[in-house]
XYZ file of C-alpha atoms in Angstrom:
503
model
C -2.648 -52.781 26.827
C -2.205 -55.926 28.931
C 1.172 -57.589 28.232
C 1.230 -61.027 26.623
C 3.870 -63.732 26.290
C 4.057 -65.719 23.057
C 5.099 -69.312 23.675
C 6.160 -71.529 20.764
C 6.536 -75.280 21.220
C 8.206 -76.879 18.211
C 7.678 -80.656 18.475
C 8.140 -83.697 16.279
C 4.580 -83.873 15.000
C 3.465 -80.249 15.181
C 4.258 -76.726 16.284
C 2.028 -75.123 18.912
C 1.719 -71.449 19.770
C 0.129 -69.984 22.899
C -0.532 -66.466 24.116
C -0.333 -66.170 27.890
C -1.519 -63.155 29.866
C -0.016 -61.617 33.004
C -2.101 -63.941 35.202
C -0.625 -66.991 33.494
C -3.831 -67.808 31.628
C -3.810 -68.986 28.011
C -5.838 -66.511 25.975
C -5.163 -67.910 22.507
C -3.714 -71.049 20.989
C -3.025 -72.546 17.588
C -1.071 -75.404 16.056
C 0.324 -76.437 12.717
C 1.069 -80.049 11.709
C 4.483 -81.307 10.684
C 5.247 -84.424 8.673
C 8.012 -86.971 9.185
C 9.516 -89.473 6.766
C 11.352 -92.760 7.202
C 13.264 -93.251 3.938
C 14.900 -96.459 5.166
C 14.806 -98.644 8.278
C 16.265 -96.767 11.230
C 16.099 -93.364 9.522
C 13.827 -90.525 10.650
C 13.808 -87.235 8.734
C 11.848 -84.009 8.475
C 11.907 -81.041 6.119
C 13.592 -78.165 7.963
C 11.881 -75.582 5.762
C 8.507 -77.173 6.501
C 9.390 -77.061 10.201
C 10.134 -73.344 9.999
C 6.924 -72.850 8.050
C 4.935 -74.627 10.754
C 6.301 -72.132 13.284
C 5.213 -69.230 11.099
C 1.769 -70.760 10.518
C 1.124 -71.533 14.193
C 2.208 -68.058 15.283
C 0.140 -66.323 12.602
C -2.980 -68.319 13.521
C -2.483 -67.645 17.215
C -1.906 -63.920 16.801
C -5.086 -63.535 14.734
C -6.886 -64.005 18.061
C -5.208 -61.053 19.816
C -3.358 -57.811 19.225
C 0.236 -58.698 18.216
C 1.426 -55.376 19.657
C 0.666 -56.700 23.161
C 3.377 -59.370 22.911
C 6.306 -58.353 25.119
C 8.480 -61.413 24.723
C 8.778 -64.929 23.323
C 9.471 -68.277 24.963
C 10.563 -71.161 22.746
C 10.644 -74.883 23.456
C 11.955 -77.347 20.892
C 12.380 -81.006 20.165
C 15.843 -82.093 21.237
C 18.719 -84.013 19.620
C 17.367 -83.485 16.096
C 19.904 -81.869 13.754
C 19.783 -79.402 10.857
C 22.623 -78.653 8.414
C 22.308 -75.367 6.536
C 24.232 -72.909 4.409
C 25.517 -69.941 6.441
C 25.236 -67.507 3.539
C 21.787 -68.390 2.213
C 20.203 -69.706 5.399
C 18.818 -72.652 3.429
C 19.060 -76.246 4.663
C 21.181 -78.469 2.472
C 19.866 -81.782 3.823
C 16.760 -83.066 5.558
C 16.550 -82.589 9.303
C 17.753 -85.765 11.030
C 15.246 -86.617 13.757
C 15.978 -87.593 17.327
C 14.708 -91.136 16.679
C 17.161 -91.612 13.794
C 19.616 -94.502 14.273
C 22.038 -93.845 11.403
C 24.926 -93.408 13.839
C 24.583 -96.869 15.388
C 27.587 -98.412 13.591
C 29.812 -95.457 14.439
C 28.668 -95.610 18.073
C 29.621 -99.279 18.219
C 33.011 -98.480 16.689
C 33.710 -95.739 19.236
C 32.741 -98.054 22.060
C 35.135 -100.699 20.759
C 37.861 -98.060 20.609
C 37.297 -97.315 24.283
C 35.680 -93.887 24.090
C 32.537 -94.771 26.053
C 33.826 -93.735 29.479
C 35.385 -90.520 28.180
C 32.189 -89.437 26.456
C 30.080 -90.340 29.474
C 32.313 -88.591 31.989
C 32.317 -85.296 30.071
C 28.797 -85.181 28.677
C 26.790 -87.290 31.124
C 25.430 -89.287 28.183
C 26.021 -92.847 26.971
C 27.338 -93.388 23.462
C 24.082 -93.786 21.576
C 22.887 -92.572 18.158
C 19.904 -90.832 19.751
C 22.169 -87.919 20.638
C 23.140 -85.268 18.105
C 26.902 -85.715 17.669
C 26.708 -88.921 15.647
C 23.977 -87.420 13.452
C 26.125 -84.339 12.865
C 29.103 -86.450 11.904
C 26.999 -88.489 9.498
C 25.633 -85.361 7.809
C 29.108 -83.927 7.343
C 30.444 -87.251 6.060
C 27.932 -86.979 3.261
C 27.911 -83.251 2.512
C 31.361 -82.064 3.618
C 33.547 -85.165 3.980
C 36.824 -83.209 4.152
C 35.219 -80.713 6.592
C 36.553 -77.838 4.482
C 33.357 -75.774 4.323
C 32.365 -76.455 7.909
C 35.816 -75.495 9.209
C 35.468 -72.175 7.386
C 32.041 -71.607 8.942
C 30.303 -71.812 5.587
C 28.099 -74.642 6.832
C 26.163 -74.507 10.069
C 25.054 -77.406 12.233
C 22.599 -77.136 15.048
C 19.747 -78.515 17.042
C 16.280 -77.183 16.263
C 16.629 -74.209 18.604
C 19.776 -73.047 16.789
C 18.128 -73.431 13.380
C 15.032 -71.458 14.402
C 16.931 -68.705 16.185
C 19.214 -68.187 13.210
C 16.237 -68.024 10.863
C 14.054 -65.783 13.039
C 16.554 -63.482 14.759
C 19.805 -63.814 12.796
C 21.631 -64.942 15.971
C 23.595 -68.195 15.554
C 23.494 -69.517 19.111
C 22.558 -72.743 20.896
C 20.751 -72.847 24.247
C 22.828 -74.685 26.846
C 20.188 -77.292 27.739
C 19.761 -78.293 24.103
C 23.541 -78.231 23.690
C 23.885 -80.648 26.596
C 21.954 -83.228 24.553
C 24.352 -83.115 21.607
C 27.121 -85.139 23.301
C 29.542 -82.361 22.385
C 29.081 -80.126 25.446
C 31.374 -80.490 28.451
C 29.091 -80.277 31.493
C 31.924 -78.980 33.671
C 32.684 -75.986 31.439
C 29.292 -75.384 29.813
C 30.992 -75.099 26.414
C 31.838 -77.270 23.429
C 34.615 -79.763 24.204
C 37.468 -79.717 21.675
C 38.407 -83.367 22.179
C 34.825 -84.501 21.684
C 34.518 -82.336 18.584
C 37.561 -84.145 17.206
C 36.239 -87.594 18.122
C 32.891 -87.001 16.435
C 34.327 -85.046 13.500
C 32.396 -81.819 14.085
C 34.333 -78.539 13.603
C 33.680 -75.889 16.242
C 33.208 -73.261 13.515
C 30.057 -75.080 12.369
C 28.368 -74.747 15.770
C 26.636 -71.788 17.346
C 27.843 -70.070 20.490
C 26.437 -71.655 23.657
C 24.251 -69.297 25.704
C 22.070 -69.519 28.810
C 18.372 -70.440 28.646
C 17.625 -66.750 29.064
C 19.883 -65.751 26.209
C 20.813 -63.358 24.787
C 18.893 -64.610 21.735
C 18.177 -61.375 19.897
C 14.862 -60.083 18.580
C 12.605 -61.431 15.867
C 12.812 -59.775 12.490
C 10.518 -61.863 10.292
C 7.627 -63.507 12.114
C 4.448 -61.897 10.783
C 2.211 -60.501 12.108
C 4.471 -59.986 15.128
C 6.172 -56.582 15.019
C 9.915 -56.692 14.454
C 12.003 -56.229 17.566
C 10.131 -58.458 20.012
C 12.794 -60.237 22.104
C 13.194 -63.967 22.503
C 13.541 -64.193 26.282
C 13.649 -67.931 26.954
C 14.607 -71.120 25.110
C 14.316 -74.638 26.547
C 14.387 -78.197 25.278
C 10.824 -79.522 25.299
C 11.346 -81.972 28.142
C 13.232 -79.371 30.168
C 10.380 -76.918 29.580
C 7.851 -79.446 30.883
C 9.931 -79.912 34.042
C 10.021 -76.128 34.490
C 6.246 -75.893 34.041
C 5.825 -78.430 36.856
C 8.000 -76.194 39.102
C 10.276 -79.207 39.010
C 13.213 -77.405 40.591
C 11.934 -78.615 43.981
C 13.685 -81.647 45.508
C 11.984 -85.034 45.354
C 9.913 -84.168 42.280
C 10.342 -86.399 39.231
C 8.754 -85.407 35.941
C 7.507 -88.214 33.696
C 6.388 -87.318 30.191
C 4.289 -90.153 28.778
C 4.639 -89.580 25.051
C 5.747 -91.651 22.070
C 8.689 -92.500 24.278
C 9.062 -91.261 27.815
C 11.380 -88.805 29.495
C 11.913 -89.211 33.238
C 13.735 -86.246 34.773
C 14.609 -84.799 38.162
C 16.883 -81.951 39.223
C 20.310 -82.632 40.746
C 22.884 -80.588 42.597
C 25.585 -81.386 40.042
C 26.439 -83.930 37.332
C 26.323 -87.305 39.051
C 24.821 -85.561 42.051
C 22.282 -88.268 42.793
C 24.718 -91.091 43.394
C 28.267 -92.346 43.662
C 30.265 -91.108 40.644
C 32.809 -93.885 41.150
C 30.268 -96.683 41.057
C 30.301 -98.508 37.701
C 26.729 -98.892 36.594
C 25.603 -96.611 39.411
C 24.332 -93.084 39.178
C 26.996 -90.767 37.901
C 29.383 -93.497 36.768
C 30.266 -94.253 33.140
C 27.787 -97.127 33.114
C 25.019 -95.151 34.782
C 21.511 -96.043 33.605
C 20.454 -92.406 33.888
C 21.874 -89.468 31.928
C 23.225 -86.176 33.200
C 21.945 -83.089 31.446
C 21.564 -79.357 31.937
C 17.887 -78.586 32.367
C 18.259 -74.816 32.164
C 20.502 -71.935 33.057
C 19.488 -68.381 33.882
C 22.969 -67.015 33.336
C 24.422 -68.012 36.679
C 24.957 -71.578 37.854
C 23.129 -74.069 35.613
C 20.400 -76.323 36.970
C 21.494 -79.895 36.377
C 19.128 -82.810 35.993
C 19.222 -86.552 35.759
C 17.203 -87.947 32.896
C 16.257 -91.313 31.535
C 14.865 -91.767 28.037
C 12.587 -94.735 27.372
C 12.203 -95.478 23.691
C 8.767 -97.028 23.389
C 5.841 -96.215 25.668
C 3.015 -94.506 23.784
C 4.464 -95.960 20.585
C 3.827 -99.426 21.998
C 0.115 -98.692 22.212
C -0.052 -97.202 18.718
C 1.818 -100.248 17.370
C -0.736 -102.539 18.984
C -3.569 -100.363 17.696
C -2.239 -100.667 14.149
C -1.861 -104.422 14.587
C -5.437 -104.814 15.846
C -6.927 -102.349 13.367
C -8.308 -100.036 16.056
C -7.379 -96.621 17.445
C -4.870 -95.980 20.218
C -7.720 -94.567 22.331
C -9.541 -97.880 21.947
C -6.435 -99.729 23.131
C -6.342 -97.492 26.212
C -10.034 -98.172 26.842
C -9.553 -101.932 26.466
C -6.672 -101.845 28.920
C -8.605 -99.833 31.509
C -11.075 -102.585 32.309
C -8.814 -105.593 31.859
C -6.392 -107.835 33.680
C -3.335 -108.962 31.719
C -3.112 -112.200 33.677
C 0.295 -113.690 32.929
C 0.683 -111.831 29.617
C 3.754 -109.602 29.445
C 4.922 -107.410 26.570
C 8.519 -106.159 26.531
C 8.535 -103.460 23.800
C 12.217 -103.565 22.868
C 11.565 -102.110 19.416
C 15.047 -101.147 18.255
C 16.465 -102.234 21.598
C 15.926 -100.847 25.074
C 16.712 -97.348 26.287
C 17.108 -96.397 29.932
C 17.894 -97.864 32.322
C 19.297 -100.775 30.289
C 20.701 -99.078 27.165
C 20.725 -102.431 25.401
C 20.486 -102.001 21.604
C 20.477 -105.777 21.090
C 17.340 -106.516 23.109
C 14.385 -107.813 21.083
C 10.633 -107.482 21.651
C 9.042 -110.284 23.648
C 5.402 -111.228 24.156
C 5.096 -113.952 26.783
C 2.469 -115.678 28.893
C -0.255 -115.823 26.239
C -2.320 -118.773 25.006
C -5.274 -119.471 22.730
C -7.586 -117.809 25.222
C -5.690 -114.519 25.188
C -7.731 -111.673 23.750
C -7.341 -108.068 22.765
C -8.058 -106.918 26.301
C -5.115 -108.832 27.782
C -2.779 -107.610 25.049
C -3.897 -104.026 25.595
C -3.394 -104.308 29.339
C 0.067 -105.844 28.857
C 1.009 -102.933 26.592
C -0.172 -100.421 29.200
C 1.669 -102.263 31.967
C 4.879 -102.180 29.919
C 4.770 -98.388 30.137
C 4.509 -98.391 33.931
C 7.183 -101.069 34.338
C 9.714 -99.247 32.173
C 9.139 -96.033 34.109
C 9.397 -97.886 37.408
C 12.741 -99.424 36.387
C 14.081 -95.902 35.966
C 12.565 -94.585 39.181
C 14.437 -97.195 41.224
C 17.625 -95.355 40.177
C 16.341 -92.043 41.551
C 16.549 -91.961 45.363
C 14.578 -89.462 47.416
C 11.533 -89.596 45.148
C 8.373 -88.273 46.796
C 6.146 -87.346 43.859
C 5.793 -88.055 40.156
C 4.487 -85.123 38.150
C 2.999 -86.576 34.994
C 2.279 -85.088 31.584
C 1.960 -86.252 28.000
C -0.757 -87.869 25.929
C -0.901 -91.149 27.822
C -1.768 -89.416 31.093
C -5.359 -89.396 29.835
C -5.370 -93.041 30.965
C -6.511 -93.006 34.578
C -5.726 -96.724 34.653
C -2.082 -95.980 33.851
C -1.843 -93.298 36.540
C -3.250 -95.687 39.162
C -1.017 -98.468 37.907
C 2.094 -96.267 38.155
C 1.250 -95.113 41.678
C 0.695 -98.677 42.857
C 3.685 -100.233 41.128
C 6.128 -97.476 42.114
C 4.617 -96.885 45.574
C 4.635 -93.119 45.115
C 2.121 -90.318 44.666
C 1.381 -89.391 41.058
C 0.206 -85.863 40.231
C -1.413 -85.671 36.800
C -1.436 -82.191 35.342
C -4.699 -80.851 33.985
C -2.786 -78.946 31.313
C -1.767 -80.487 28.001
C 0.694 -77.871 26.771
C 3.440 -78.221 29.361
C 6.409 -77.569 27.058
C 4.922 -74.347 25.716
C 3.828 -73.450 29.236
C 7.329 -73.897 30.640
C 8.810 -71.670 27.958
C 6.160 -69.035 28.730
C 6.875 -69.343 32.456
C 10.584 -68.647 32.013
C 9.958 -65.791 29.597
C 7.404 -64.254 31.973
C 9.907 -64.385 34.804
C 12.239 -62.303 32.682
C 9.466 -59.774 32.120
C 8.619 -59.653 35.836
C 5.061 -60.888 35.268
C 5.334 -63.481 38.047
C 7.722 -65.028 40.562
C 8.929 -68.584 41.142
C 6.604 -68.721 44.161
C 3.699 -67.851 41.851
C 4.749 -70.658 39.509
C 4.918 -73.183 42.359
C 1.405 -72.286 43.521
C 0.120 -72.506 39.961
C 1.708 -75.921 39.381
C 0.368 -77.384 42.643
C -3.140 -76.137 42.007
C -3.556 -77.706 38.573
C -3.071 -81.432 39.276
C -5.084 -84.554 40.094
C -3.488 -86.822 42.705
C -3.279 -90.622 42.594
C -2.065 -92.375 45.740
C -0.486 -95.856 45.870
C -2.814 -98.681 46.889
C -0.831 -101.866 46.178
C 0.517 -104.213 48.805
C 4.247 -104.805 48.974
C 3.679 -108.428 47.943
C 1.701 -107.365 44.862
C 4.447 -104.951 43.808
C 7.191 -107.558 44.224
C 5.301 -110.193 42.243
C 4.511 -107.834 39.361
C 8.102 -106.581 39.179
C 9.527 -110.106 39.336
C 7.385 -111.296 36.404
C 8.325 -108.226 34.362
C 12.066 -108.614 35.004
C 11.942 -112.302 34.152
C 10.513 -111.503 30.695
C 12.824 -108.517 30.269
C 15.811 -110.809 30.867
C 14.493 -113.074 28.119
C 14.333 -110.093 25.711
C 17.945 -109.200 26.464
C 19.242 -112.768 26.345
C 17.563 -113.494 23.028
C 19.034 -110.326 21.571
C 22.511 -111.221 22.826
C 22.296 -114.694 21.323
C 21.087 -113.358 17.995
C 24.161 -111.125 17.932
C 26.546 -113.992 18.703
C 27.053 -113.259 22.396
C 25.863 -114.967 25.556
C 26.994 -112.183 27.912
């Protein structure tokens, strides 16, 4: 019986399951939808039980297409930064999952910054103080459900990112994969373990957190994932963006992965935390004010692979917002943008502020350069250009770039791929695969089974792309960037003034 790898990709909007054979080919796939709620402005929640159910449904549907006994191992990729609080004894969640987009920790983040903790947090975790990361969400959940921290200090309550929640439910092992842990703002990058001082600052008892393990485990074996036989090992766990980088064979120098999704993740490997720049330079790579985050992409049990990452808040979401405003579909917005020229119209999508490389929560959205003759086509093109400009702003902070490897829903826009290549003056390789996170988890699991080598994965990644080469003049690039930065400055200045500051 030919061995198969089961890959599970648990994302914000759905869970996908793939079966991959020994040649790396997908032989079966299935997905299950997942809902999200926004009970108040700035809040983003999901039902953790529904999330677990979507995993079971996707796996069951996928395995109906093959013999479950052929599965030799499981690879898991998960949404990052989202947090679940559950009862250790019953295994039941006691609050809704708090999503990665949730901003409920914004006031506490501002307070910690005022108290001078920003540099400490950044130097140990590689991350800026921002409510996107898990620690502030964890603190907020405990403030509500265990304000004295009595139950969590006794280990009666468990807190974890989605990987920890799923592993506990499916294998009985309460562990957290190191790459996901590095996005909590509680992991010390130098030690690869929870940091006691950070746990104190954020009010999260160590006893409530799972043990940190490598991306290859040990994670245990599944015990309740029908129709999969009990005892199949979980061999690999990765954060979804880390898994996409792995699927691109992104461990090679000069490769930068850009995921064009609701927001965008821009990631490249690094020799060490701060390894792409001067760690003593304020506002430079590696410094406390760095526009790009340090993270652990994966670890195979030896030295971890570090990465630099920038998270852009609104890219694909900008196009869906415009689609909703115009009463058309997001695909129609992409089509309108493909054959249009924005002229002088610029859209700065600072919805809820700006993420990397600015990390400016006060910035406000700006639409500039329009008049009574402006139509849907120009607005659509301006929205598409905002995606490329935000990515380009991040890429300028990543020296040595020789190729963008692109994935995510927006890569279907050939216009965007050409725009990014021209604006950033770099080759763009668009993957022909649309399940990169699941694929990366399968790749790492298959390595553990000996089904392929890293050289095999590199050949596979290079053979499944479409290349876009830059074709803009230097003058064109400078003019486009100058107009964008002029309007971006307006968005930041207006936000500062609205918050009583002119700095």
